[in-house]
PDB file of C-alpha atoms in Angstrom:
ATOM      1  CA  UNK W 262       0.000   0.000   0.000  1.00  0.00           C
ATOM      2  CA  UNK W 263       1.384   3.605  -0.821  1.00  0.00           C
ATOM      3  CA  UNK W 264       1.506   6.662   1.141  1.00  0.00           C
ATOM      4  CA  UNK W 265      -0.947   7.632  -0.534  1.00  0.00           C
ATOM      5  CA  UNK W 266      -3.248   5.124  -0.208  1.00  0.00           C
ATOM      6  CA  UNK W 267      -3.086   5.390   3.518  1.00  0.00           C
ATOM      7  CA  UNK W 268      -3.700   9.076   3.752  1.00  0.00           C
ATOM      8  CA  UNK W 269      -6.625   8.996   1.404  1.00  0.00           C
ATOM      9  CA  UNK W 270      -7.736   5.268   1.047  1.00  0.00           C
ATOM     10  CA  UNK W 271     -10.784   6.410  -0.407  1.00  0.00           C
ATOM     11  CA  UNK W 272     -11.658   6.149  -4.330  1.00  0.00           C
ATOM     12  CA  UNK W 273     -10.522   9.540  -5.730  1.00  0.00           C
ATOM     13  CA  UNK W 274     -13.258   9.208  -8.932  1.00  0.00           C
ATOM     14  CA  UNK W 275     -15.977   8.934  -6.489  1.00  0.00           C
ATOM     15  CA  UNK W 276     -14.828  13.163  -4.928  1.00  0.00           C
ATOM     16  CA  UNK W 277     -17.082  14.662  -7.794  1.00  0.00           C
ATOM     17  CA  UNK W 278     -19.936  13.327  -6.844  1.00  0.00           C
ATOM     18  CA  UNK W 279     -19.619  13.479  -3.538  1.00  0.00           C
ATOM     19  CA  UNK W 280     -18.559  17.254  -3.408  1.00  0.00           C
ATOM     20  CA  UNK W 281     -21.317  18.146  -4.851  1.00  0.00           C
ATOM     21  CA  UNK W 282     -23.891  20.535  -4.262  1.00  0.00           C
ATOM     22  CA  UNK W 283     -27.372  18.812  -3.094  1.00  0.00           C
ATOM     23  CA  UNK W 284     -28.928  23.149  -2.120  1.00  0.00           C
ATOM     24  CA  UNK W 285     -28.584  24.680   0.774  1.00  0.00           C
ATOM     25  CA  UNK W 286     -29.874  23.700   4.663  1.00  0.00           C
ATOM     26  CA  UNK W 287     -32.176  25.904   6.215  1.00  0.00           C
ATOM     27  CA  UNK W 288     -29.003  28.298   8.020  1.00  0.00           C
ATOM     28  CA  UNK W 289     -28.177  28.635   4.560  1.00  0.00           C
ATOM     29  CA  UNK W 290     -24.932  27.036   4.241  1.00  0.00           C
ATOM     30  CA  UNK W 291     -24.071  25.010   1.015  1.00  0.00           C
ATOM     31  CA  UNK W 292     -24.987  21.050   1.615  1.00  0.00           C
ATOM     32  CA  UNK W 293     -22.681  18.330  -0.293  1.00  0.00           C
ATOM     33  CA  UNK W 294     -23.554  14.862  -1.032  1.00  0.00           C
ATOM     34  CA  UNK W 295     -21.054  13.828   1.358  1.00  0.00           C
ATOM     35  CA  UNK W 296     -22.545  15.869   3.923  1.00  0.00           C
ATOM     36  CA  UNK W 297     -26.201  14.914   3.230  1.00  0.00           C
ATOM     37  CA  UNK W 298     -25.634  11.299   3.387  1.00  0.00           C
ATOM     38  CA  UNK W 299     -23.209  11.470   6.498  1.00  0.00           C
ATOM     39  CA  UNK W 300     -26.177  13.496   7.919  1.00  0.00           C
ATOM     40  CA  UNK W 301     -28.141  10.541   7.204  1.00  0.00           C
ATOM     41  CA  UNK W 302     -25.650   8.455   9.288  1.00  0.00           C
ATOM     42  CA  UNK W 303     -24.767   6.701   6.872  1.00  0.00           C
ATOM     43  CA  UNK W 304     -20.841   6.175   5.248  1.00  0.00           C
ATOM     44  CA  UNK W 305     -20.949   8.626   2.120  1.00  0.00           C
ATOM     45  CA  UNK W 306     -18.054   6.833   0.745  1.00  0.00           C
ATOM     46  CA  UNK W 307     -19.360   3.671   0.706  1.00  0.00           C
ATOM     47  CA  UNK W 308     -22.802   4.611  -0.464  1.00  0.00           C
ATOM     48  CA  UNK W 309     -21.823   6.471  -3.706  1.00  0.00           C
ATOM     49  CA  UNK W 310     -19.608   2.927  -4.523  1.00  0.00           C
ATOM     50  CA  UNK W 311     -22.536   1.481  -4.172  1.00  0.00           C
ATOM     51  CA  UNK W 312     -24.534   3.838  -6.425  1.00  0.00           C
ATOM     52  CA  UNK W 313     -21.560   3.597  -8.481  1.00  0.00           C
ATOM     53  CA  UNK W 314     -21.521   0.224  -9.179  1.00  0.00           C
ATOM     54  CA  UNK W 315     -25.517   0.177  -9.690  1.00  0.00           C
ATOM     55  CA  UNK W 316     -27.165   0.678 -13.067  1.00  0.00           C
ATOM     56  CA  UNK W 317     -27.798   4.487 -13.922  1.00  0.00           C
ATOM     57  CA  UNK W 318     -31.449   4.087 -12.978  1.00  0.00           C
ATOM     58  CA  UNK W 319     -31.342   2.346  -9.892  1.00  0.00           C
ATOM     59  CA  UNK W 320     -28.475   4.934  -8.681  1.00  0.00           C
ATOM     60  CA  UNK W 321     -30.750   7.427  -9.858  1.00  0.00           C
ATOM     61  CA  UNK W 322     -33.707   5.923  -7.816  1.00  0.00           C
ATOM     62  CA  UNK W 323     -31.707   5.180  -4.745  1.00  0.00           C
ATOM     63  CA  UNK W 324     -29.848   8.706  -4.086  1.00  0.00           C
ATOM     64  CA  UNK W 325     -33.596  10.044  -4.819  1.00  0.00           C
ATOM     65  CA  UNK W 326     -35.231   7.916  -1.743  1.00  0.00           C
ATOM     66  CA  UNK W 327     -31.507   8.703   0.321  1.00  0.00           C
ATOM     67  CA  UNK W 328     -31.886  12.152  -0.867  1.00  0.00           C
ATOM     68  CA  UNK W 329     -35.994  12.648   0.265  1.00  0.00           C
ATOM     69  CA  UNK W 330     -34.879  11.267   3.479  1.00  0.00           C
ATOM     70  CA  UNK W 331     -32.680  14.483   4.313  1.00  0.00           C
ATOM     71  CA  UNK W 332     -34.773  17.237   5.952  1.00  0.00           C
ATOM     72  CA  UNK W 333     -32.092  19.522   7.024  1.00  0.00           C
ATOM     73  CA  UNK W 334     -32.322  20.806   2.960  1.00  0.00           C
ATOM     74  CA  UNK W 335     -35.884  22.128   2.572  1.00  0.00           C
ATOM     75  CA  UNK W 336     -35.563  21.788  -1.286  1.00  0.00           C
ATOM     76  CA  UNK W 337     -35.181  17.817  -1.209  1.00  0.00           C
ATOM     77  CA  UNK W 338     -38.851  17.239  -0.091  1.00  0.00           C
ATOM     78  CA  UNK W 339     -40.081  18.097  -2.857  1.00  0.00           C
ATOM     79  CA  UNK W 340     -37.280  18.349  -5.846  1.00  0.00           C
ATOM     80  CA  UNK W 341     -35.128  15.375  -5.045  1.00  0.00           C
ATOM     81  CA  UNK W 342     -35.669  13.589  -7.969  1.00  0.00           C
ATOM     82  CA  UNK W 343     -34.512  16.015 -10.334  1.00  0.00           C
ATOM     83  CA  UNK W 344     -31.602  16.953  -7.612  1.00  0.00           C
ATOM     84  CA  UNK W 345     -30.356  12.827  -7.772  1.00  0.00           C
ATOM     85  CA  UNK W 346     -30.739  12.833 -12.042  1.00  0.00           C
ATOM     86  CA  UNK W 347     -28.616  16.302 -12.241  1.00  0.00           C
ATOM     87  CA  UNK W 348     -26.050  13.670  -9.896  1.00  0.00           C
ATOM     88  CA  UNK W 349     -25.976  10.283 -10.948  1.00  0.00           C
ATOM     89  CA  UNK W 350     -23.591  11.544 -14.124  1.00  0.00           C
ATOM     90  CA  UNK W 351     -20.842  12.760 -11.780  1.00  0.00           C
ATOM     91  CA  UNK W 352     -20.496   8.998 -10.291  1.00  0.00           C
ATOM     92  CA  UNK W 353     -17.337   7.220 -12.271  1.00  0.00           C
ATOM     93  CA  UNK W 354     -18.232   5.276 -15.122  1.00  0.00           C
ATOM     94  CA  UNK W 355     -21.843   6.808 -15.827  1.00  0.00           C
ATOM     95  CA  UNK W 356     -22.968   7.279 -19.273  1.00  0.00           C
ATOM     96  CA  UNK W 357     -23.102  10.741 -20.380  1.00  0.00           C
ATOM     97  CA  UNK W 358     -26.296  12.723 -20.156  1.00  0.00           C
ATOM     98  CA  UNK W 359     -27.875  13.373 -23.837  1.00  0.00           C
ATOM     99  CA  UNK W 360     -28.713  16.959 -23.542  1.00  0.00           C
ATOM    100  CA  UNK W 361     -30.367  19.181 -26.044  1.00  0.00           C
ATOM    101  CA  UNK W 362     -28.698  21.783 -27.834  1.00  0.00           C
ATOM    102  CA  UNK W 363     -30.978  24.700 -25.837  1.00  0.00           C
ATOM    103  CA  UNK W 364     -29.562  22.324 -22.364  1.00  0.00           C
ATOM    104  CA  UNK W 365     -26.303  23.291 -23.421  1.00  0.00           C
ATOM    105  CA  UNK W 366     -26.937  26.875 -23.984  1.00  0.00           C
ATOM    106  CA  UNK W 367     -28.712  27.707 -21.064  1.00  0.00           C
ATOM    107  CA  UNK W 368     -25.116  25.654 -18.914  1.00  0.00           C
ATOM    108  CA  UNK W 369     -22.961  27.820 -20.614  1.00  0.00           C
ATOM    109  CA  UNK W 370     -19.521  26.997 -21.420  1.00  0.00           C
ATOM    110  CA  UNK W 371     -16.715  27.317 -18.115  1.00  0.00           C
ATOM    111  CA  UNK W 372     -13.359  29.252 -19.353  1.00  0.00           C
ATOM    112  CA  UNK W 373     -10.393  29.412 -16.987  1.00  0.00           C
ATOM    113  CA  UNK W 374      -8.991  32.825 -16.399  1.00  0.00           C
ATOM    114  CA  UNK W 375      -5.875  31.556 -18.797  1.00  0.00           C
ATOM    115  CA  UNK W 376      -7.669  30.252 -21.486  1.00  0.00           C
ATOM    116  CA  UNK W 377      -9.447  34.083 -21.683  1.00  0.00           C
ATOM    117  CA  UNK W 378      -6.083  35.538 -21.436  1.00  0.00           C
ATOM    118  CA  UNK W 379      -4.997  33.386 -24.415  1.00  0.00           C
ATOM    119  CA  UNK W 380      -7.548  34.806 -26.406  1.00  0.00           C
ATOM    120  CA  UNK W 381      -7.055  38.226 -25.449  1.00  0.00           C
ATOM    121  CA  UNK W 382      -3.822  38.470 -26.249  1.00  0.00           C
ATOM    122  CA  UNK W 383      -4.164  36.580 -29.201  1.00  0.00           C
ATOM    123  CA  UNK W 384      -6.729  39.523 -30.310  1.00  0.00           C
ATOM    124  CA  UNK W 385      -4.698  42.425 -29.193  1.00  0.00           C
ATOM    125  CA  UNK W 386      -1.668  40.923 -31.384  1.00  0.00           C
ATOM    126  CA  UNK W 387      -4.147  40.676 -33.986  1.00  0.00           C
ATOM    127  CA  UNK W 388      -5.240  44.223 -34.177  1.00  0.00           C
ATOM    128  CA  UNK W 389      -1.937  45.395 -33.695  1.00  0.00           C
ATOM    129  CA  UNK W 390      -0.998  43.480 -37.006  1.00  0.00           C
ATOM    130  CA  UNK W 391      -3.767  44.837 -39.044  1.00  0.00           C
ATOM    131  CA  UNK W 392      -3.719  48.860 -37.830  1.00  0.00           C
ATOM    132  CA  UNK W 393       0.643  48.574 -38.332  1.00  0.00           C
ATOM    133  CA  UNK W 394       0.375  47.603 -41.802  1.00  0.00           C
ATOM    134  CA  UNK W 395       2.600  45.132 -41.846  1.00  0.00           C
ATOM    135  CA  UNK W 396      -0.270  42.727 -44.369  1.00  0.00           C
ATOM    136  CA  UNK W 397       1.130  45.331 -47.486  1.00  0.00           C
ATOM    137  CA  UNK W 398       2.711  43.227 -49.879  1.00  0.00           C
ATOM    138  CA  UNK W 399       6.460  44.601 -50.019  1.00  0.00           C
ATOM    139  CA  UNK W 400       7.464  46.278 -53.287  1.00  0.00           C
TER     140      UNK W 400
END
């Protein structure tokens, strides 16, 4: 076993899922999965290898019942369904989500700051090029 392995002996793929949001609890702090099930007493770790290791429908089904079970978050009564489906793609080895092409404009698309810088300077050197002249064919 590695050093690594000791200080996190837990399944790395499995931190999305858990990490993630569920909404918030009624002091208004952010709740996780991880949080949510351990709230449930239960081991979150072990429960989303479980879910894991499920078919896509019955994780889907099964964080929805763990997920109605959680009254701390006012939001799961009622919307836990939809909260487990937006989930059960962050588990390792779920199929992608199919999602329309108005899904995906209404995400968005994430840049990191250095991917926007990329393009900015790319721009600026652009314009620069264009308003110095230097496109002329010599003579």
């Amino acid at each position: 076993m590695s050093a690594a392995d000791i200080l996190n002996p837990h399944d790395p793929a499995l931190e999305r899922f858990l990490f993630a949001s569920v909404g918030e609890d009624r002091n208004g702090s952010i709740v996780t999965v991880l949080s949510a099930l351990a709230r449930l007493e239960l081991d979150p770790w072990e429960v989303a290898a479980e879910l894991a290791s499920s078919g896509r429908q019955a994780a889907v089904s099964r964080l929805g019942t763990l997920l109605s079970r959680c009254k701390d978050v006012p939001a799961l009564a009622t919307e836990n369904g939809d909260v487990a489906r937006t989930l059960a793609p962050l588990l390792p080895g779920a199929a992608p989500v199919a999602t329309s092409f108005s899904d995906a404009l209404h995400k968005g698309i994430a840049f990191s700051p250095g991917t926007i810088l990329s393009v900015a300077v790319v721009i600026l050197i652009l314009i620069q090029v264009i308003l110095s002249g230097t496109w002329e064919t010599a003579e």
